[in-house]
Amino acid sequence: MPHNKSVALEFKAAVKQIPVYAAAAGYAQSGPLVRLASNESPYPPLPEVVAAASAALEGVNRYPDPASTKLRGALADRYGVPAERIAVGNGSCDILLAMGDALLEPGAELVYAWPSFSVYPQLEAASGARGIRVPLDRHECHDLDAMAREITVATRLVVVCNPNNPTSTAIELERIAAFAERVPASVCMLIDEAYCEFSLLDDPDASIELLDRHPNLVLLRTFSKIYGLCGLRVGYALCGSRDLPDALSAVRQPFFLNSVAQAAAFEALAHQDEVARRVERVAVARVQLHDGLSELGFEPAPSQANFCWFLLGEERDEASIVDGLARQGVLVRAGSPLGREGALRVSYGTPAENERFLEVLATLL
Ligand SMILES: *Cc1c(COP(=O)(O)O)cnc(C)c1O
């Protein structure tokens, strides 16, 4: 039998529309790299978290709990949101994409800011819904008035990323609360709070109170950033009603969150003192990079996240700076694939890594 068939597979039309996620480089590179490209934590997980994950490994001959009962219970206790209004996922991106599955279809619309998280465009491409990108204002912040004006009878989902990736900026909860009042009850309003713990603008838990007033509201959070568990993939959504978690269960496979991840996240949640320490370290790194970049003549956006964002200026070429840094072992993200040419997004590393980045950058200017 001949193996070379000449007919190519025919995929559904949406597959061609889905943008390829622009991942950071360097995963295959070895050696002492300074990895500041993916907003990861430079600090390894706590020994207790590693121990919990190892213990869970012993039982992987069994399927994981499909309801993630222990983890959702712990999240319910921590945030005062009933477990049936909490969805978990294989990273918060998994929840995001499942939301697209559950809410969007041709003829529907979704509204989000731009530049913002690079996974949002995938929601429209995968579903055939119409995506409406609302430009950030001149301070690189969400323009909530302009976003409110884009809501129509066709709108199913509105996304606010706060603090915003890639620009690091946040808006006050007061303004988000006022915006929530303007979003019709039939439209799902998602606040992507992947970085909320790092923000000093508002208490990271204050947005939870909005859930009581808005059954259509969803707060999307993750163990990837502050908890430093992105390699294990755990995210969660705190919801204003059980409608969304129920719909997500309908569109997803039952065992989307593996048992090692469930156990590690459960343990990590019990160490809020470590969370506080990490927030402090990030606040210190923020000052270090802000001062260092200012001395080099840049004006980083006011960051409320674990990374910074700044424009390089007309005369500088983004690609040659990113490549120049990479050649010295310092990996950062170029602005172009994130929606703004001539910018850099730099995650905060350890103090020594931040220093190294500033030193190498200085040599390239
Ligand atoms: C990193 C990030 C996430 C988290 O993704 P995970 O799938 O949980 O790792 C979600 N939203 C934004 C805006 C992010 O930057």
Coordinates of C-alpha atoms and ligand atoms in Angstrom, one line a residue:
M1 CA 0.0 0.0 0.0
P2 CA 1.4 3.4 -0.9
H3 CA 1.8 5.7 2.1
N4 CA 2.0 9.0 0.2
K5 CA -1.5 10.2 -0.2
S6 CA -1.7 13.4 -2.0
V7 CA -5.0 14.8 -0.6
A8 CA -4.4 17.2 2.2
L9 CA -6.7 17.2 5.3
E10 CA -9.6 19.6 5.1
F11 CA -9.9 21.5 8.3
K12 CA -12.9 23.7 9.4
A13 CA -12.6 27.3 8.2
A14 CA -12.1 28.7 11.6
V15 CA -8.7 27.0 12.0
K16 CA -7.2 29.2 9.3
Q17 CA -8.4 32.3 11.2
I18 CA -6.8 31.5 14.6
P19 CA -3.7 33.5 15.1
V20 CA -0.7 31.5 16.2
Y21 CA 0.1 32.4 19.8
A22 CA 3.3 34.4 19.7
A23 CA 5.2 32.5 22.4
A24 CA 8.4 33.8 23.9
A25 CA 11.7 32.5 22.5
G26 CA 14.3 30.6 24.4
Y27 CA 12.5 27.4 25.6
A28 CA 15.1 25.3 23.8
Q29 CA 18.0 27.4 24.8
S30 CA 20.1 26.2 27.7
G31 CA 22.7 28.0 29.8
P32 CA 22.3 30.9 32.2
L33 CA 19.5 32.8 30.6
V34 CA 17.8 35.8 32.1
R35 CA 14.2 35.0 31.3
L36 CA 12.1 38.2 31.4
A37 CA 9.8 37.4 28.5
S38 CA 6.8 35.6 29.9
N39 CA 5.8 37.4 33.2
E40 CA 6.8 34.4 35.1
S41 CA 7.9 34.4 38.8
P42 CA 11.7 34.2 39.1
Y43 CA 11.2 32.4 42.4
P44 CA 10.7 28.6 42.6
P45 CA 7.6 27.1 44.3
L46 CA 7.7 26.7 48.1
P47 CA 9.1 23.3 49.3
E48 CA 5.6 22.6 50.8
V49 CA 4.0 23.1 47.3
V50 CA 6.6 20.8 45.7
A51 CA 6.0 18.2 48.4
A52 CA 2.2 18.3 47.8
A53 CA 2.7 17.9 44.0
S54 CA 5.1 15.0 44.6
A55 CA 2.7 13.3 46.9
A56 CA -0.1 13.7 44.3
L57 CA 2.2 12.0 41.7
E58 CA 2.0 8.8 43.7
G59 CA -1.7 8.5 42.9
V60 CA -1.7 9.3 39.2
N61 CA -2.9 5.8 38.3
R62 CA -6.3 7.3 39.2
Y63 CA -8.2 10.1 37.3
P64 CA -8.2 13.5 38.9
D65 CA -11.3 14.7 40.8
P66 CA -13.3 16.1 37.9
A67 CA -14.9 18.7 40.2
S68 CA -11.6 19.7 41.8
T69 CA -13.6 19.7 45.1
K70 CA -10.8 20.4 47.5
L71 CA -9.3 23.2 45.5
R72 CA -12.7 24.8 44.8
G73 CA -13.6 24.5 48.4
A74 CA -10.4 26.2 49.5
L75 CA -11.0 29.0 46.9
A76 CA -14.5 29.3 48.3
D77 CA -13.2 29.7 51.8
R78 CA -10.6 32.2 50.8
Y79 CA -12.8 34.4 48.8
G80 CA -16.2 34.0 50.3
V81 CA -17.7 32.9 46.9
P82 CA -19.8 29.7 46.9
A83 CA -17.9 26.8 45.3
E84 CA -20.7 26.4 42.7
R85 CA -19.8 29.9 41.4
I86 CA -16.1 29.0 41.0
A87 CA -14.8 27.4 37.8
V88 CA -11.2 26.1 37.6
G89 CA -9.2 25.4 34.5
N90 CA -6.0 24.1 33.0
G91 CA -4.6 27.6 33.3
S92 CA -6.9 30.6 33.1
C93 CA -6.5 30.5 29.3
D94 CA -8.3 27.2 29.3
I95 CA -11.3 29.0 31.1
L96 CA -11.0 31.9 28.6
L97 CA -11.2 29.6 25.6
A98 CA -14.0 27.6 27.1
M99 CA -15.9 30.9 27.7
G100 CA -15.5 31.6 24.0
D101 CA -16.9 28.1 23.2
A102 CA -19.9 28.7 25.5
L103 CA -20.7 32.3 24.7
L104 CA -19.6 33.0 21.1
E105 CA -20.8 32.1 17.6
P106 CA -21.1 33.7 14.2
G107 CA -23.3 36.8 14.6
A108 CA -22.2 37.4 18.2
E109 CA -19.8 40.1 19.2
L110 CA -17.1 40.5 21.8
V111 CA -15.5 43.7 22.9
Y112 CA -12.0 44.1 24.3
A113 CA -9.2 46.7 24.5
W114 CA -6.1 46.7 22.3
P115 CA -3.2 46.2 22.9
S116 CA -4.3 43.6 25.4
F117 CA -3.7 39.9 26.1
S118 CA -2.8 38.1 22.9
V119 CA -5.2 35.3 23.6
Y120 CA -8.4 37.4 23.2
P121 CA -8.2 37.6 19.4
Q122 CA -8.3 33.8 19.4
L123 CA -11.8 33.9 20.9
E124 CA -13.2 35.6 17.8
A125 CA -11.2 33.5 15.3
A126 CA -12.2 30.2 16.9
S127 CA -15.9 31.0 17.2
G128 CA -16.6 33.2 14.1
A129 CA -17.8 35.9 16.3
R130 CA -17.0 39.5 15.5
G131 CA -14.3 41.0 17.7
I132 CA -14.3 44.7 18.4
R133 CA -10.9 46.1 19.5
V134 CA -11.1 49.4 21.4
P135 CA -7.8 51.2 21.4
L136 CA -6.2 52.0 24.8
D137 CA -6.2 55.7 25.7
R138 CA -3.1 57.8 25.5
H139 CA -2.0 56.6 29.0
E140 CA -2.0 53.0 27.7
C141 CA -5.1 52.4 29.9
H142 CA -8.6 50.9 29.0
D143 CA -11.0 53.5 27.6
L144 CA -14.1 52.2 29.3
D145 CA -16.4 54.9 27.8
A146 CA -15.3 53.9 24.3
M147 CA -15.8 50.2 25.2
A148 CA -19.3 50.9 26.6
R149 CA -20.2 52.6 23.3
E150 CA -19.4 49.4 21.4
I151 CA -21.8 47.2 23.3
T152 CA -24.8 46.3 21.1
V153 CA -27.6 43.7 21.1
A154 CA -25.1 41.3 19.5
T155 CA -22.6 41.6 22.3
R156 CA -22.1 38.4 24.4
L157 CA -18.7 39.1 26.1
V158 CA -16.8 42.2 27.2
V159 CA -13.3 41.8 28.5
V160 CA -11.3 44.1 30.7
C161 CA -7.8 43.1 31.5
N162 CA -6.8 44.7 34.8
P163 CA -3.9 45.3 35.2
N164 CA -3.5 45.1 31.4
N165 CA -1.0 42.8 29.7
P166 CA 1.1 44.0 27.9
T167 CA 1.0 47.6 29.1
S168 CA 1.2 46.9 32.9
T169 CA -1.3 49.7 33.6
A170 CA -4.4 49.3 35.9
I171 CA -7.5 51.3 36.4
E172 CA -9.3 52.0 39.7
L173 CA -11.9 49.6 40.8
E174 CA -14.3 52.5 41.2
R175 CA -14.2 53.1 37.4
I176 CA -14.6 49.4 36.7
A177 CA -17.6 49.3 39.1
A178 CA -19.2 52.2 37.2
F179 CA -18.6 50.4 33.9
A180 CA -20.2 47.2 35.2
E181 CA -23.4 49.2 35.8
R182 CA -23.4 50.0 32.1
V183 CA -23.0 46.5 30.9
P184 CA -26.4 44.8 30.3
A185 CA -27.2 41.9 32.5
S186 CA -27.3 39.6 29.4
V187 CA -23.7 40.4 28.5
C188 CA -20.9 38.5 30.2
M189 CA -18.4 40.9 31.7
L190 CA -15.0 39.3 32.2
I191 CA -12.3 41.1 34.3
D192 CA -9.0 39.3 33.6
E193 CA -7.2 39.7 36.9
A194 CA -4.1 37.6 36.2
Y195 CA -1.9 40.3 37.8
C196 CA -4.4 41.7 40.4
E197 CA -2.3 40.6 43.4
F198 CA 0.6 42.8 42.3
S199 CA -1.5 46.0 42.0
L200 CA -1.2 48.6 44.7
L201 CA -4.1 50.6 43.3
D202 CA -6.8 48.7 45.1
D203 CA -7.1 45.8 47.4
P204 CA -6.9 42.8 45.1
D205 CA -9.9 41.3 46.8
A206 CA -12.1 44.3 46.5
S207 CA -13.5 43.4 43.1
I208 CA -15.1 40.3 44.6
E209 CA -17.8 42.5 46.2
L210 CA -18.9 43.4 42.7
L211 CA -20.0 39.8 42.1
D212 CA -22.9 40.2 44.5
R213 CA -24.4 43.0 42.4
H214 CA -23.6 41.6 39.0
P215 CA -24.6 38.0 38.2
N216 CA -23.0 38.5 34.7
L217 CA -19.6 39.3 36.1
V218 CA -16.6 36.9 36.0
L219 CA -13.2 37.5 37.7
L220 CA -10.5 35.5 36.0
R221 CA -7.4 34.7 38.1
T222 CA -4.5 32.3 37.9
F223 CA -1.9 30.4 39.9
S224 CA 0.6 31.2 37.1
K225 CA 1.8 34.6 38.1
I226 CA 1.8 35.4 41.9
Y227 CA 1.9 31.8 42.9
G228 CA 4.6 30.9 40.3
L229 CA 3.0 27.7 39.1
C230 CA 2.6 28.4 35.4
G231 CA 4.3 25.1 34.5
L232 CA 1.5 23.2 36.2
R233 CA -1.4 25.2 34.5
V234 CA -4.1 26.2 37.1
G235 CA -6.5 29.1 36.7
Y236 CA -9.9 29.9 38.3
A237 CA -12.9 32.1 37.7
L238 CA -15.0 33.7 40.5
C239 CA -18.4 34.2 39.0
G240 CA -21.5 36.3 39.9
S241 CA -23.8 33.3 39.2
R242 CA -23.5 29.6 38.6
D243 CA -24.6 30.0 35.0
L244 CA -21.1 30.3 33.6
P245 CA -19.4 27.4 35.6
D246 CA -22.3 25.2 34.5
A247 CA -22.0 26.2 30.9
L248 CA -18.2 25.6 31.0
S249 CA -18.8 22.1 32.4
A250 CA -21.0 21.4 29.4
V251 CA -18.3 22.4 26.8
R252 CA -15.2 20.9 28.3
Q253 CA -13.8 17.4 28.8
P254 CA -14.3 16.2 32.3
F255 CA -10.6 15.8 33.4
F256 CA -9.2 19.1 32.3
L257 CA -7.3 19.8 35.6
N258 CA -4.7 17.2 36.5
S259 CA -4.3 15.9 40.1
V260 CA -0.8 17.2 40.5
A261 CA -1.9 20.7 39.6
Q262 CA -4.9 20.5 41.9
A263 CA -2.8 19.4 44.8
A264 CA -0.1 22.1 44.2
A265 CA -2.6 24.9 43.9
F266 CA -4.5 23.8 47.0
E267 CA -1.2 23.9 49.0
A268 CA -0.1 27.2 47.5
L269 CA -3.3 28.9 48.5
A270 CA -2.5 28.1 52.2
H271 CA 0.7 30.2 52.0
Q272 CA -0.6 33.8 51.8
D273 CA 2.5 35.0 53.8
E274 CA 4.5 34.0 50.7
V275 CA 2.1 35.9 48.5
A276 CA 2.7 39.0 50.6
R277 CA 6.5 38.5 50.3
R278 CA 6.3 38.2 46.6
V279 CA 4.2 41.3 46.3
E280 CA 6.9 43.2 48.3
R281 CA 9.7 41.9 46.0
V282 CA 7.8 42.9 43.0
A283 CA 7.2 46.4 44.4
V284 CA 11.0 46.7 44.9
A285 CA 11.7 45.4 41.4
R286 CA 9.2 47.9 40.0
V287 CA 11.2 50.8 41.5
Q288 CA 14.5 49.3 40.4
L289 CA 13.4 49.0 36.8
H290 CA 11.5 52.3 36.8
D291 CA 14.6 54.2 38.1
G292 CA 17.0 52.3 35.8
L293 CA 14.9 52.8 32.7
S294 CA 14.3 56.5 33.6
E295 CA 18.1 57.0 33.9
L296 CA 18.5 55.6 30.3
G297 CA 15.9 58.1 29.1
F298 CA 12.8 55.9 28.9
E299 CA 9.4 56.5 30.4
P300 CA 7.9 53.2 31.5
A301 CA 4.1 53.1 31.8
P302 CA 3.0 53.2 35.5
S303 CA 3.1 49.5 36.3
Q304 CA 0.8 47.7 38.6
A305 CA 2.0 44.3 37.5
N306 CA 5.1 42.1 37.6
F307 CA 6.4 43.6 34.4
C308 CA 7.0 46.9 32.7
W309 CA 6.2 48.4 29.3
F310 CA 8.0 51.2 27.6
L311 CA 8.3 52.8 24.1
L312 CA 11.8 52.7 22.6
G313 CA 11.4 56.0 20.7
E314 CA 11.4 56.7 17.0
E315 CA 15.1 56.3 16.3
R316 CA 15.4 52.8 17.9
D317 CA 14.7 49.5 16.2
E318 CA 12.7 47.1 18.3
A319 CA 14.0 43.9 16.7
S320 CA 17.6 44.8 16.9
I321 CA 17.3 45.7 20.6
V322 CA 15.4 42.5 21.4
D323 CA 18.0 40.4 19.4
G324 CA 20.9 42.3 21.0
L325 CA 19.5 41.5 24.5
A326 CA 18.9 37.8 23.5
R327 CA 22.5 37.5 22.2
Q328 CA 23.7 38.4 25.7
G329 CA 21.3 35.9 27.2
V330 CA 18.5 38.3 28.3
L331 CA 15.1 37.4 26.9
V332 CA 12.3 40.1 26.8
R333 CA 9.2 40.6 24.6
A334 CA 9.1 42.8 21.6
G335 CA 6.0 45.0 21.4
S336 CA 5.1 44.3 17.7
P337 CA 3.6 40.8 18.2
L338 CA 1.8 42.2 21.3
G339 CA 0.1 45.0 19.4
R340 CA 2.4 48.0 19.5
E341 CA 5.5 48.4 17.4
G342 CA 8.6 50.0 19.0
A343 CA 7.9 48.9 22.5
L344 CA 9.3 46.4 25.0
R345 CA 7.6 44.3 27.7
V346 CA 10.1 43.2 30.4
S347 CA 9.1 41.0 33.2
Y348 CA 10.6 41.6 36.6
G349 CA 13.3 39.1 37.6
T350 CA 15.5 38.8 40.6
P351 CA 17.3 42.0 41.6
A352 CA 20.5 40.6 39.9
E353 CA 18.6 39.7 36.7
N354 CA 17.0 43.2 36.5
E355 CA 20.4 44.7 36.9
R356 CA 21.8 42.5 34.1
F357 CA 18.9 43.6 31.8
L358 CA 19.6 47.3 32.5
E359 CA 23.4 46.8 31.9
V360 CA 23.0 45.0 28.6
L361 CA 20.3 47.4 27.4
A362 CA 22.6 50.4 28.2
T363 CA 25.3 48.9 25.9
L364 CA 22.8 48.6 23.0
L365 CA 21.7 52.3 23.0
Ligands
LIG1 C1 -0.5 35.2 32.0 C2 -1.9 35.7 31.8 C3 -3.0 34.8 32.0 C4 -2.7 33.5 32.7 O1 -2.7 32.5 31.8 P1 -2.6 31.0 32.4 O2 -3.3 30.2 31.4 O3 -3.4 31.0 33.7 O4 -1.2 30.6 32.6 C5 -4.2 35.2 31.8 N1 -4.5 36.5 31.4 C6 -3.5 37.3 31.2 C7 -3.8 38.7 30.8 C8 -2.2 37.0 31.4 O5 -1.2 37.8 31.1

